PDB file of C-alpha atoms (C1' of nucleotides) in Angstrom:
ATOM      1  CA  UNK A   1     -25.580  -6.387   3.612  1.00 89.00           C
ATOM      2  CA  UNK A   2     -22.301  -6.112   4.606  1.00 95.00           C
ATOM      3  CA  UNK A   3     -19.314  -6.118   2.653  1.00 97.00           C
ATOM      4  CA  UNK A   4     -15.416  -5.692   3.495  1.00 98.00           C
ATOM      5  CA  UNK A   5     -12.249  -4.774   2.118  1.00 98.00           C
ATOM      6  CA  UNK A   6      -8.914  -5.367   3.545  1.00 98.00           C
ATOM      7  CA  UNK A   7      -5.661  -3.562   1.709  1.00 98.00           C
ATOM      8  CA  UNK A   8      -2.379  -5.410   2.407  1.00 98.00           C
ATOM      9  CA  UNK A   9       1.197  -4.375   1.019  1.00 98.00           C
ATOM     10  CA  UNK A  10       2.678  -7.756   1.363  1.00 97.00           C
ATOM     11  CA  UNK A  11       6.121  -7.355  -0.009  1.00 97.00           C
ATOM     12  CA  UNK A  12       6.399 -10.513  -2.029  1.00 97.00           C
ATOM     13  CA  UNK A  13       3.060 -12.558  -2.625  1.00 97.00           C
ATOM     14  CA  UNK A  14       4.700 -16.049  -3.344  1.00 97.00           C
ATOM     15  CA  UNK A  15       7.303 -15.699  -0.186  1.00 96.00           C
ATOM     16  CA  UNK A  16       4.293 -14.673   1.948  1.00 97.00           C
ATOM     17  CA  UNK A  17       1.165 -16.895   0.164  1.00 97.00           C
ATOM     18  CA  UNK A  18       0.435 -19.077   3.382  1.00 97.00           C
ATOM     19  CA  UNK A  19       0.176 -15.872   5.839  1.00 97.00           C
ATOM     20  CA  UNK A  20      -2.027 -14.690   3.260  1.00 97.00           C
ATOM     21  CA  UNK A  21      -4.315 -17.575   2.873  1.00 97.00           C
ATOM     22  CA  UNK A  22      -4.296 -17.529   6.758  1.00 97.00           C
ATOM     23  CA  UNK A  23      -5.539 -14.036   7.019  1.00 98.00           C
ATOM     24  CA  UNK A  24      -7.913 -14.582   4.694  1.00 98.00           C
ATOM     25  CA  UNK A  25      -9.049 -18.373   6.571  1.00 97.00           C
ATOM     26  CA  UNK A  26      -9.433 -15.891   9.579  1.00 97.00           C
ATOM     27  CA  UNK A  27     -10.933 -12.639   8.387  1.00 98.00           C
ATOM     28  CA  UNK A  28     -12.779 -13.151   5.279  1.00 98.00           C
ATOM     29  CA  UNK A  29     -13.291  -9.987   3.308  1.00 98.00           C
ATOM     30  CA  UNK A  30     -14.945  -9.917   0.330  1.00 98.00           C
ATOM     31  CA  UNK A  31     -12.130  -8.121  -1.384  1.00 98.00           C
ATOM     32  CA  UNK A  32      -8.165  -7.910  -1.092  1.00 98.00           C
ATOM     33  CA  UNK A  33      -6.131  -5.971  -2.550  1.00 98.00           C
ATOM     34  CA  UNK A  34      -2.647  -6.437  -2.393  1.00 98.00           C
ATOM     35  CA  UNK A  35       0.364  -3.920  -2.998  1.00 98.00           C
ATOM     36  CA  UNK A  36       4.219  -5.088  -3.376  1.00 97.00           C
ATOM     37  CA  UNK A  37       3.061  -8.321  -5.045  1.00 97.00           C
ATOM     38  CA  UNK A  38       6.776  -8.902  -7.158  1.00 97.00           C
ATOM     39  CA  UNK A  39       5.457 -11.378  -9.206  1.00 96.00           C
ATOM     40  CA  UNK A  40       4.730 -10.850 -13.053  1.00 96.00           C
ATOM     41  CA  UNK A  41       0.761 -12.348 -14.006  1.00 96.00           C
ATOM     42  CA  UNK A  42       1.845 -15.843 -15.402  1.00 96.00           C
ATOM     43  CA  UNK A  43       3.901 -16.367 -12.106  1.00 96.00           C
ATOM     44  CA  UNK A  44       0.691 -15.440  -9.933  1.00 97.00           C
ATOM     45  CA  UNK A  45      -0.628 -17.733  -7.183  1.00 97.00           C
ATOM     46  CA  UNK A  46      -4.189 -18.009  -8.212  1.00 97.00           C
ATOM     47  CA  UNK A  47      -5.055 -21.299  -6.885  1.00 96.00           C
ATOM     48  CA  UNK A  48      -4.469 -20.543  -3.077  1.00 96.00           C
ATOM     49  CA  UNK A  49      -7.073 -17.855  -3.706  1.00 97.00           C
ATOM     50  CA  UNK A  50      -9.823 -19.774  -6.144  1.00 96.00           C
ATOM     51  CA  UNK A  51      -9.504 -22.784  -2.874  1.00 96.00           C
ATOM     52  CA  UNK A  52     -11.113 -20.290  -0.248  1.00 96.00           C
ATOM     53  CA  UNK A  53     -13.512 -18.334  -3.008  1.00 97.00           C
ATOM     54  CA  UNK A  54     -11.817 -16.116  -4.625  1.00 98.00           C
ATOM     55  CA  UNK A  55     -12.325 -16.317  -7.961  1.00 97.00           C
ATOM     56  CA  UNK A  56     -12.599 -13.024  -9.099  1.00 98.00           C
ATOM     57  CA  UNK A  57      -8.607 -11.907  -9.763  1.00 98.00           C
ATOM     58  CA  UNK A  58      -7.106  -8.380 -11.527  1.00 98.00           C
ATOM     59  CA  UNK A  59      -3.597  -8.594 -11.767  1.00 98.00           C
ATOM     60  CA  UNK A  60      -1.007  -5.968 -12.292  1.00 97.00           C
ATOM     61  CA  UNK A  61       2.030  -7.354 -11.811  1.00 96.00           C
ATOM     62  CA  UNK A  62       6.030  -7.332 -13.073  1.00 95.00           C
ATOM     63  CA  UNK A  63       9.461  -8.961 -12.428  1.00 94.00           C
ATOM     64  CA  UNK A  64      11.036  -8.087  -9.117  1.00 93.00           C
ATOM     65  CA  UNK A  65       9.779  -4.500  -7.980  1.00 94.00           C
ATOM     66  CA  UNK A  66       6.071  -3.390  -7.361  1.00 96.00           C
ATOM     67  CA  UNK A  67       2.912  -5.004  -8.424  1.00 97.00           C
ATOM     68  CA  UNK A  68      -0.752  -4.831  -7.153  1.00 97.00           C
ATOM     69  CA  UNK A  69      -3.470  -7.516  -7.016  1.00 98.00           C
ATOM     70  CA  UNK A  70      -6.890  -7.597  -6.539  1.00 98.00           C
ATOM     71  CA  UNK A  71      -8.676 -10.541  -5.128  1.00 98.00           C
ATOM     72  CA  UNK A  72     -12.507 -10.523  -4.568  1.00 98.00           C
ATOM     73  CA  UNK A  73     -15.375 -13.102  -4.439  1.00 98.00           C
ATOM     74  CA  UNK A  74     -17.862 -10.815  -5.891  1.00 97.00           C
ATOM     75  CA  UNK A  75     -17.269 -10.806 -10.108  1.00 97.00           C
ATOM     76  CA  UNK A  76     -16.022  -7.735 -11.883  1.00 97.00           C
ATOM     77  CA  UNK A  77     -17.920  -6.117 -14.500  1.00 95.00           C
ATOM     78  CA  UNK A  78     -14.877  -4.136 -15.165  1.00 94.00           C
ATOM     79  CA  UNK A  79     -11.137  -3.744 -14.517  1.00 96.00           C
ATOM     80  CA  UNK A  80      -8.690  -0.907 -16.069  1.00 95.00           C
ATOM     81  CA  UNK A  81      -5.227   0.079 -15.515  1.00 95.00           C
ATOM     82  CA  UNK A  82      -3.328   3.373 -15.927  1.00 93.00           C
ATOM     83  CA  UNK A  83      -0.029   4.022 -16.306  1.00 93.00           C
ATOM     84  CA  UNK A  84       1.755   6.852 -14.483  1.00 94.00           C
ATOM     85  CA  UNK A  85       4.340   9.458 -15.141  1.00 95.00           C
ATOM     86  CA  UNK A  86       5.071   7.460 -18.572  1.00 91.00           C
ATOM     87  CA  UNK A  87       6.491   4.062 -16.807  1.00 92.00           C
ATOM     88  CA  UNK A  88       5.509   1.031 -17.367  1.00 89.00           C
ATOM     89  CA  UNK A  89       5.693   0.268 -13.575  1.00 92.00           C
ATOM     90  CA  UNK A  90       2.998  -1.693 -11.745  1.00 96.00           C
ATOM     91  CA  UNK A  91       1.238   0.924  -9.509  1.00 97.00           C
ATOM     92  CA  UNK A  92      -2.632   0.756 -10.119  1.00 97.00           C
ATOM     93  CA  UNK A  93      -5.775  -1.378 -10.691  1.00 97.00           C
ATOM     94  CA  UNK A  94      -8.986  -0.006 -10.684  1.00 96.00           C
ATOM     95  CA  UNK A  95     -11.756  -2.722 -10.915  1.00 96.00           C
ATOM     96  CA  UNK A  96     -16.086  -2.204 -10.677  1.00 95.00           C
ATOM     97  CA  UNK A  97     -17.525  -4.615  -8.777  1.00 95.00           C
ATOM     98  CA  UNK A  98     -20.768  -6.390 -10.835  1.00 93.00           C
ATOM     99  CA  UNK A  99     -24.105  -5.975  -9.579  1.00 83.00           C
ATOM    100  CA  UNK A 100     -23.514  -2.801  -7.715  1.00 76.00           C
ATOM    101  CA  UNK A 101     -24.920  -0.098 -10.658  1.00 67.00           C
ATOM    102  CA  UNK A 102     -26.200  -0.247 -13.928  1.00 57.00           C
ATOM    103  CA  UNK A 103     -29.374  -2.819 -13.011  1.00 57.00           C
ATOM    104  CA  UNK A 104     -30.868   0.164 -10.951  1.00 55.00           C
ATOM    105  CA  UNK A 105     -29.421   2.965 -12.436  1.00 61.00           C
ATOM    106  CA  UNK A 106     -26.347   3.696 -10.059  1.00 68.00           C
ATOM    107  CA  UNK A 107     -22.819   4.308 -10.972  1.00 78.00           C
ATOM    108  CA  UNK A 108     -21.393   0.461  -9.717  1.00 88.00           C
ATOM    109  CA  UNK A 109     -18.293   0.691  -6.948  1.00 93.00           C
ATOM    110  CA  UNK A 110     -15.174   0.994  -8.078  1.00 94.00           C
ATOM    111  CA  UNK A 111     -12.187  -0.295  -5.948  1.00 96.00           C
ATOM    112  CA  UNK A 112      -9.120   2.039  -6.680  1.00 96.00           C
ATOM    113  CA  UNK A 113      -5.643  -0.050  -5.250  1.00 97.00           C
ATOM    114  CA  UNK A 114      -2.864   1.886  -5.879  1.00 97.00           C
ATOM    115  CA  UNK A 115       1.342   1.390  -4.644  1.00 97.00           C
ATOM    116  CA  UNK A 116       2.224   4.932  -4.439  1.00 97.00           C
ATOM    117  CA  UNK A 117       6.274   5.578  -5.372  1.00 96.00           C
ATOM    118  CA  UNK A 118       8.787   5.022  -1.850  1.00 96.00           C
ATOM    119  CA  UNK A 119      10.760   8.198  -3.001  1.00 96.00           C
ATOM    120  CA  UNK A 120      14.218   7.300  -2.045  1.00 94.00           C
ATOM    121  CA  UNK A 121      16.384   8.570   1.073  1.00 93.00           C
ATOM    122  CA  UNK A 122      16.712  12.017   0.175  1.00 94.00           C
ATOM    123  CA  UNK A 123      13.503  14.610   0.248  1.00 95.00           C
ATOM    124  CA  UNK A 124      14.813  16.826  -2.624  1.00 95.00           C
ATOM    125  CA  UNK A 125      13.480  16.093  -6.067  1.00 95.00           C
ATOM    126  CA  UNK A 126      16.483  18.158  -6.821  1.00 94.00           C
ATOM    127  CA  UNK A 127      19.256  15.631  -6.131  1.00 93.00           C
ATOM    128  CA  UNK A 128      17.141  12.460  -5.880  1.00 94.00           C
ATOM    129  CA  UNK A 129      14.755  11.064  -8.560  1.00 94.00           C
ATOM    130  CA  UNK A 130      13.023   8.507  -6.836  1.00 95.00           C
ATOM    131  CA  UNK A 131      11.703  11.854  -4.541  1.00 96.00           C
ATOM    132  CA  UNK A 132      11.016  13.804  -7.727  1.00 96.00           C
ATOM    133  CA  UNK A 133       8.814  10.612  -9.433  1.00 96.00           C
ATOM    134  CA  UNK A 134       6.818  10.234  -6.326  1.00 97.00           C
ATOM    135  CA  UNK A 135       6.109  13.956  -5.685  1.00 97.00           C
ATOM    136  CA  UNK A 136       5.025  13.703  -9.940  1.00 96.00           C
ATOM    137  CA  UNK A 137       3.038  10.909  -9.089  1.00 96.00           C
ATOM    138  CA  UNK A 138       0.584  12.474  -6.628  1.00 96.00           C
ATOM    139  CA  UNK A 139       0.600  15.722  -8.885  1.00 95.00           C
ATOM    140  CA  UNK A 140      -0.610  13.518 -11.742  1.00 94.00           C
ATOM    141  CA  UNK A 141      -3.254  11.414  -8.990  1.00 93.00           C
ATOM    142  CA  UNK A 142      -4.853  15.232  -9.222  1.00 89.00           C
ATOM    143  CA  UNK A 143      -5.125  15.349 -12.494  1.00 86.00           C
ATOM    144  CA  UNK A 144      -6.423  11.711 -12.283  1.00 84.00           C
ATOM    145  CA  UNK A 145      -8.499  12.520 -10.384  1.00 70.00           C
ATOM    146  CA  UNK A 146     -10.444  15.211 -12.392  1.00 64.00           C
ATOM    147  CA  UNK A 147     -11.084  12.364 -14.396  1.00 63.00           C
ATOM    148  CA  UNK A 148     -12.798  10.334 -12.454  1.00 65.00           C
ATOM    149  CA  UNK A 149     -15.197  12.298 -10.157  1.00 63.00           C
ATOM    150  CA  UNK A 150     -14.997  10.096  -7.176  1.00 62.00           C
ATOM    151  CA  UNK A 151     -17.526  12.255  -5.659  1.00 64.00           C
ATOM    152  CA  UNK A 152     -20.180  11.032  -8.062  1.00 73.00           C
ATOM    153  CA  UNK A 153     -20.014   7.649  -7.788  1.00 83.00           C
ATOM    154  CA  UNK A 154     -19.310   5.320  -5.188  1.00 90.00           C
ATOM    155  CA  UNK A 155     -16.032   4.310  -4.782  1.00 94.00           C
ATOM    156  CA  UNK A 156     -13.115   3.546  -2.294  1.00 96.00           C
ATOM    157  CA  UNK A 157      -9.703   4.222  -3.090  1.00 96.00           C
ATOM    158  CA  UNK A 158      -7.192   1.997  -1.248  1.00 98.00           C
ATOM    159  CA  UNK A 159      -3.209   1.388  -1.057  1.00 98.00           C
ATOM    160  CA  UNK A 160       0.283   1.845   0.011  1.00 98.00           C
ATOM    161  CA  UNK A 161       0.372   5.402  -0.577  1.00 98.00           C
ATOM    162  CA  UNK A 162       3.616   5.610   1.161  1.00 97.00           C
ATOM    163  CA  UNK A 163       2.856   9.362   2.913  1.00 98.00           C
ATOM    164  CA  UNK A 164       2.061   9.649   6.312  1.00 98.00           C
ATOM    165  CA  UNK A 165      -0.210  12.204   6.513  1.00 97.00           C
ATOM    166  CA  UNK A 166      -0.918  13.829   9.502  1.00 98.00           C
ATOM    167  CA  UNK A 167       1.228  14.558  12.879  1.00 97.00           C
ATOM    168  CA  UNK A 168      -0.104  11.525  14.714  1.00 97.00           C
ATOM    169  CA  UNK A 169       0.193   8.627  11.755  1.00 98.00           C
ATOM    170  CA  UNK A 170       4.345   8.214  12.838  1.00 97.00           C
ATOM    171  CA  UNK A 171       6.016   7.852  16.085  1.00 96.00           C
ATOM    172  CA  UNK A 172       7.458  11.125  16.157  1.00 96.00           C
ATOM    173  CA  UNK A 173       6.448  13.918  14.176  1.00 96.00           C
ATOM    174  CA  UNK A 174       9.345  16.057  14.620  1.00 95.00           C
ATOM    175  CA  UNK A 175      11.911  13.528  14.191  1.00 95.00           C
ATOM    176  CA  UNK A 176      10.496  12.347  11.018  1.00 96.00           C
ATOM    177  CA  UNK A 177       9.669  15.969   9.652  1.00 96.00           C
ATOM    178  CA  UNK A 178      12.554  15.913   6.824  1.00 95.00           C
ATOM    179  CA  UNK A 179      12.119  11.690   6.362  1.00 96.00           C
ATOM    180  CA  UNK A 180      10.419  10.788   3.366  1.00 96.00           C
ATOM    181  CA  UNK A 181       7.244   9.861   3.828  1.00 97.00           C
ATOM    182  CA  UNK A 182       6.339  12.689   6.114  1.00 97.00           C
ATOM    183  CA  UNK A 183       7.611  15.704   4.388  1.00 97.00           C
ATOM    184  CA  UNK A 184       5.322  18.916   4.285  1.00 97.00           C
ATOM    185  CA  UNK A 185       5.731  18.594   0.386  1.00 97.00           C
ATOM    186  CA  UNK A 186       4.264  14.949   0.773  1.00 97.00           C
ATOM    187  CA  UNK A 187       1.557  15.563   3.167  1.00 97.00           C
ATOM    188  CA  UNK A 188       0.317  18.752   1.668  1.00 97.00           C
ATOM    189  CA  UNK A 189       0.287  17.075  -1.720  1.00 97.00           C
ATOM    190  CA  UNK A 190      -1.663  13.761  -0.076  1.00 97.00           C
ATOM    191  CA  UNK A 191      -4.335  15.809   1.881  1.00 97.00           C
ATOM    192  CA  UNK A 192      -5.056  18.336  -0.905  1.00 95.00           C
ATOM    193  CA  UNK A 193      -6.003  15.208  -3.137  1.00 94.00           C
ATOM    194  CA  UNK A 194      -7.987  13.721  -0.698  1.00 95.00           C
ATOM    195  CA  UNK A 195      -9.842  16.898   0.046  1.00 93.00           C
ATOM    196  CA  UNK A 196     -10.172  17.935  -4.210  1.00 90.00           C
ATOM    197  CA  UNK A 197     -11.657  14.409  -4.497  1.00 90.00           C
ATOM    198  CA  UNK A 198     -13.745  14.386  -1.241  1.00 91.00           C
ATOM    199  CA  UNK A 199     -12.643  11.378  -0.067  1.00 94.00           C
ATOM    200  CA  UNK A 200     -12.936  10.706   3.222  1.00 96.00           C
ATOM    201  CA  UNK A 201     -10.173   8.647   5.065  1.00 98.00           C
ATOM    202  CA  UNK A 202     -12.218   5.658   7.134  1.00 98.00           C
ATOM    203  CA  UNK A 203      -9.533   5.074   9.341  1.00 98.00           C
ATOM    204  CA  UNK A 204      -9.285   8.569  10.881  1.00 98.00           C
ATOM    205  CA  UNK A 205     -13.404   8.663  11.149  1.00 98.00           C
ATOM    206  CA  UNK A 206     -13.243   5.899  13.499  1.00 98.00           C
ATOM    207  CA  UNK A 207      -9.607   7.073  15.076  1.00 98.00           C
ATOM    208  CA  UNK A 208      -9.672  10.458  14.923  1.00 97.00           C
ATOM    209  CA  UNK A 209      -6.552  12.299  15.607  1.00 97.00           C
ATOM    210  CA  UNK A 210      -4.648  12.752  18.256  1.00 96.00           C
ATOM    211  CA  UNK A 211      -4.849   8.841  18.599  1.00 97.00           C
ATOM    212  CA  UNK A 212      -1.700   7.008  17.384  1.00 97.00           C
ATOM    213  CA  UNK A 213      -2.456   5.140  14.181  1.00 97.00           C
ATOM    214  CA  UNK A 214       0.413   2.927  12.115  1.00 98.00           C
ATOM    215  CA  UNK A 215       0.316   0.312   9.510  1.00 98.00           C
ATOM    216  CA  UNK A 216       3.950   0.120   9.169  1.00 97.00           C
ATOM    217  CA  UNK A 217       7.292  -0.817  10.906  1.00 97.00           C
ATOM    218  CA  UNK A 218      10.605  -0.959   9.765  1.00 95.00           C
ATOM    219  CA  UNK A 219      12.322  -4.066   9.777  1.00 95.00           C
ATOM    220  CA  UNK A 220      15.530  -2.615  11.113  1.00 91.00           C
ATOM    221  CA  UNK A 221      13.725  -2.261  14.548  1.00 89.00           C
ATOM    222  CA  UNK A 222      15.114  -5.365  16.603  1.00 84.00           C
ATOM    223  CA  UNK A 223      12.086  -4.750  18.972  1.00 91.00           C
ATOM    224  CA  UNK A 224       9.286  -3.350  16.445  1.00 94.00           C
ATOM    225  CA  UNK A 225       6.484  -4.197  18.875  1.00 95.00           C
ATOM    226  CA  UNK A 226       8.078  -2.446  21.990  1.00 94.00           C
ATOM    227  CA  UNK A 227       9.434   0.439  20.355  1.00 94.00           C
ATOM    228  CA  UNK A 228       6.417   1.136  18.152  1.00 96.00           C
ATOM    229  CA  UNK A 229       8.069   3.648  15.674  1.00 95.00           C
ATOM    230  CA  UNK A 230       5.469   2.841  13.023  1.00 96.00           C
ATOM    231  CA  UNK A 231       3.994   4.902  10.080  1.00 97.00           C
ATOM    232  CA  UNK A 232       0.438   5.326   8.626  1.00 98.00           C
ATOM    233  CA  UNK A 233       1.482   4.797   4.913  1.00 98.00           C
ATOM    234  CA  UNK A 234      -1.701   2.445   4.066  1.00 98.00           C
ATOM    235  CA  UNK A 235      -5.019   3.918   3.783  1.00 98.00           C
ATOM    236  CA  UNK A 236      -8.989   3.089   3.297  1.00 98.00           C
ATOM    237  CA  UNK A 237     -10.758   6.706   1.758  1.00 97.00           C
ATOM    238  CA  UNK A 238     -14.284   5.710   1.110  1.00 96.00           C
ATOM    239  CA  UNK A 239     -16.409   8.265  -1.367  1.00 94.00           C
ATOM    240  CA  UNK A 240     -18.613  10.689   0.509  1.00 92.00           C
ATOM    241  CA  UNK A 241     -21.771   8.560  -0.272  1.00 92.00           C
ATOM    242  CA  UNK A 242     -20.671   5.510   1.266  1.00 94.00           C
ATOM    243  CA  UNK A 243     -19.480   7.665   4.515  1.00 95.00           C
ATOM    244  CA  UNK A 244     -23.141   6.678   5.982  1.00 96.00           C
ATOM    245  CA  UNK A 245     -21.843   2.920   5.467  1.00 97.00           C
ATOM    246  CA  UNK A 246     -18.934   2.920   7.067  1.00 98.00           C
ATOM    247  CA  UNK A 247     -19.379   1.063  10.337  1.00 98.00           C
ATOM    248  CA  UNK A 248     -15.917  -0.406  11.234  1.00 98.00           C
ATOM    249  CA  UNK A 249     -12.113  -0.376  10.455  1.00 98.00           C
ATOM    250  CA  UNK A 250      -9.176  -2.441  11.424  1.00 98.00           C
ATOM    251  CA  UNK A 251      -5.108  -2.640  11.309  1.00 98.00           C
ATOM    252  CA  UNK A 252      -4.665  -6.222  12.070  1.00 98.00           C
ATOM    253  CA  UNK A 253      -1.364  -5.270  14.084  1.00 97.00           C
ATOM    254  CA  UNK A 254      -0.967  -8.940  14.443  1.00 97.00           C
ATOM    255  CA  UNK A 255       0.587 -10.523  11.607  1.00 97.00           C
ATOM    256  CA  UNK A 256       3.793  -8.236  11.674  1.00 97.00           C
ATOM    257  CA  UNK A 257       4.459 -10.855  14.458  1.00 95.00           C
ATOM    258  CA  UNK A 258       4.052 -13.357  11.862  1.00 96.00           C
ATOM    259  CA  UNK A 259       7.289 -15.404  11.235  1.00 95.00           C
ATOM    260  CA  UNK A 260       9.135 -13.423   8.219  1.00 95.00           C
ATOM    261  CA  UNK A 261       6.239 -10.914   7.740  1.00 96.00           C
ATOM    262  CA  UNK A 262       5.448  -8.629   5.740  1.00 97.00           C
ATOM    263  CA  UNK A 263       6.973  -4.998   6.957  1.00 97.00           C
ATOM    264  CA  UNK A 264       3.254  -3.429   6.325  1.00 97.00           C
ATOM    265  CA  UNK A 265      -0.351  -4.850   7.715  1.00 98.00           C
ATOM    266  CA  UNK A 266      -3.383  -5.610   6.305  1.00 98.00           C
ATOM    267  CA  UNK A 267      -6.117  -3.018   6.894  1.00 98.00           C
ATOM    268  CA  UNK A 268      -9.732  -3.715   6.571  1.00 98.00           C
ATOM    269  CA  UNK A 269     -13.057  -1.410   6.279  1.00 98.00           C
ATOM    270  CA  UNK A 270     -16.563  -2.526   6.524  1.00 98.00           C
ATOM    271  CA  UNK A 271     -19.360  -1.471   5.419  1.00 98.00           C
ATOM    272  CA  UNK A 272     -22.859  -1.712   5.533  1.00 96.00           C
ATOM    273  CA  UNK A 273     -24.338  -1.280   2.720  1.00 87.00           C
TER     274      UNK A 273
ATOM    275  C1'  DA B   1      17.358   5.468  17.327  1.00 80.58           C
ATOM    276  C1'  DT B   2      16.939   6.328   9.150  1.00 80.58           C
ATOM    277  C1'  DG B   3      18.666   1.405  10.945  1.00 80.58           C
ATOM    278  C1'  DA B   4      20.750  -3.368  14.396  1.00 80.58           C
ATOM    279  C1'  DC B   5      16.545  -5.711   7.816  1.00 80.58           C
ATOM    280  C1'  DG B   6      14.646  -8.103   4.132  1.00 80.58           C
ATOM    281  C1'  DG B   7      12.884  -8.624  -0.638  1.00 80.58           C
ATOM    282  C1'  DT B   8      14.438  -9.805  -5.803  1.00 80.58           C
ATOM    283  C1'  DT B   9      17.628 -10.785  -9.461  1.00 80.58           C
ATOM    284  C1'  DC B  10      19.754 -14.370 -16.118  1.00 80.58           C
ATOM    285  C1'  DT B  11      22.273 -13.553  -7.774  1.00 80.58           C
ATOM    286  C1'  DT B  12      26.830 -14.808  -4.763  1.00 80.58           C
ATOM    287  C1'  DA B  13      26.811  -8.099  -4.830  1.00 80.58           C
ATOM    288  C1'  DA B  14      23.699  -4.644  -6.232  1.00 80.58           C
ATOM    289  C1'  DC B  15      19.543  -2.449  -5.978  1.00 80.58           C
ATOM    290  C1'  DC B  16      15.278  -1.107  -3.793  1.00 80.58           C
ATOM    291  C1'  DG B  17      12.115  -0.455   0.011  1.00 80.58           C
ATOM    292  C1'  DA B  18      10.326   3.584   3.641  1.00 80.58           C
TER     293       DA B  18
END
DNA sequence: ATGACGGTTCTTAACCGA
């Protein structure tokens, strides 16, 4: 069987619902999970989504700033939430997809969609606090992490995690060494999760480095497309048991063409399970 | 070539994003 997930910062679900509803109309994945949602749970569009089958809805949303969704067609026997560095921001949703465990004695997949802290202009936790709550955050992921043991069940973890790891995920590594998003205190911090955990990141199986990968471009680019100084902040890792799975991934470059897009786009795994 | 932008808010300027 196959199944798909496609993870989508869309900066404002209600200003961006119809692109949404098309990319779903075109692409169809099981589950979505949406980062940047700015729109508090009572306010959420839910009907646009139960019209094309998705019925199945965790929301994590507030007023204004943040907010993650998940949208699936396959029910949830589970959903939790965790707050993080004692805020009561809107960064994570965790739901277990029904029918994937318990009946045959598995662990069932969890989806993990989280909207990692920006971090501000300045990379000095120092001077700026915005720097110092994101570097916090992915210290307390680890810790997070410990409790959770991705490695023993199966699980993909999925987001804006707003670091772009590796030399080849922005447009110019040495130009955006001391940006946030790319600092050595970021990266080193992202990739020693990812390798405690034993996640694997599905995007760079399929595009290994030194291939150009981004899922991001600034809206202050008057020519986005033809410059193409984009980041990798938006990532698929997939639990070492499902690595056997994974048979395709995609950044649907596309709809940051869209009229009044979102700045990020969607990108999808699939796997065959 | 980190901005020439764009989102939200008890809006009309301030704040945040990355």
């Amino acid at each position: 069987m196959s199944f798909s997930l496609t993870t989508w910062n869309i900066n404002s679900v209600r200003l961006r619902i119809d692109q949404v509803i098309r990319f779903l109309g075109e692409h169809e994945p099981d589950v979505l999970c949406l980062q940047e949602t700015k729109c508090p749970n009572d306010q959420f569009p839910l009907a646009a989504f139960r019209a094309l089958g998705y019925q199945y809805v965790a929301l994590n949303g507030q007023k204004g700033y943040h907010g993650v969704a998940t949208l699936s067609r396959i029910p949830f026997a589970e959903t939790m939430i965790r707050q993080f560095c004692d805020k009561e921001d809107s960064r994570h949703l965790t739901v277990e997809l029904a029918g994937t465990g318990a009946s045959n004695g598995r662990k069932g997949l969890r989806i993990h969609n989280f909207y990692v802290p920006a971090g501000g202009d300045i990379p000095d936790p120092e001077v700026n606090p915005r720097f110092a709550h994101k570097l916090a955050f992915l210290d307390e992921l680890m810790l997070w992490n410990e409790q959770t043991l991705p490695a023993e069940r199966p699980s993909i973890l999925v987001g804006d995690l707003n670091v772009a790891p590796y030399e080849t995920d922005v447009w110019s590594h040495k130009a955006l060494l001391n940006v946030v998003s790319h600092t050595p205190v970021e990266t080193e911090r992202l990739e020693r999760f990812r390798q405690v955990s034993q996640y694997v990141d599905a995007v760079r199986t399929l595009q290994p480095e030194p291939e150009k990968v981004y899922t991001w471009w600034s809206y202050r680019s008057p020519d986005w497309a033809a410059a193409n100084k984009g980041r990798r902040l938006d990532h698929i890792w997939i639990a070492p048991s499902l690595t056997p799975a994974l048979a395709a991934t995609k950044i649907t470059r596309e709809t940051r063409g869209w009229e009044r897009p979102s700045d990020h786009a969607p990108v999808t795994v699939t796997l065959q399970i």
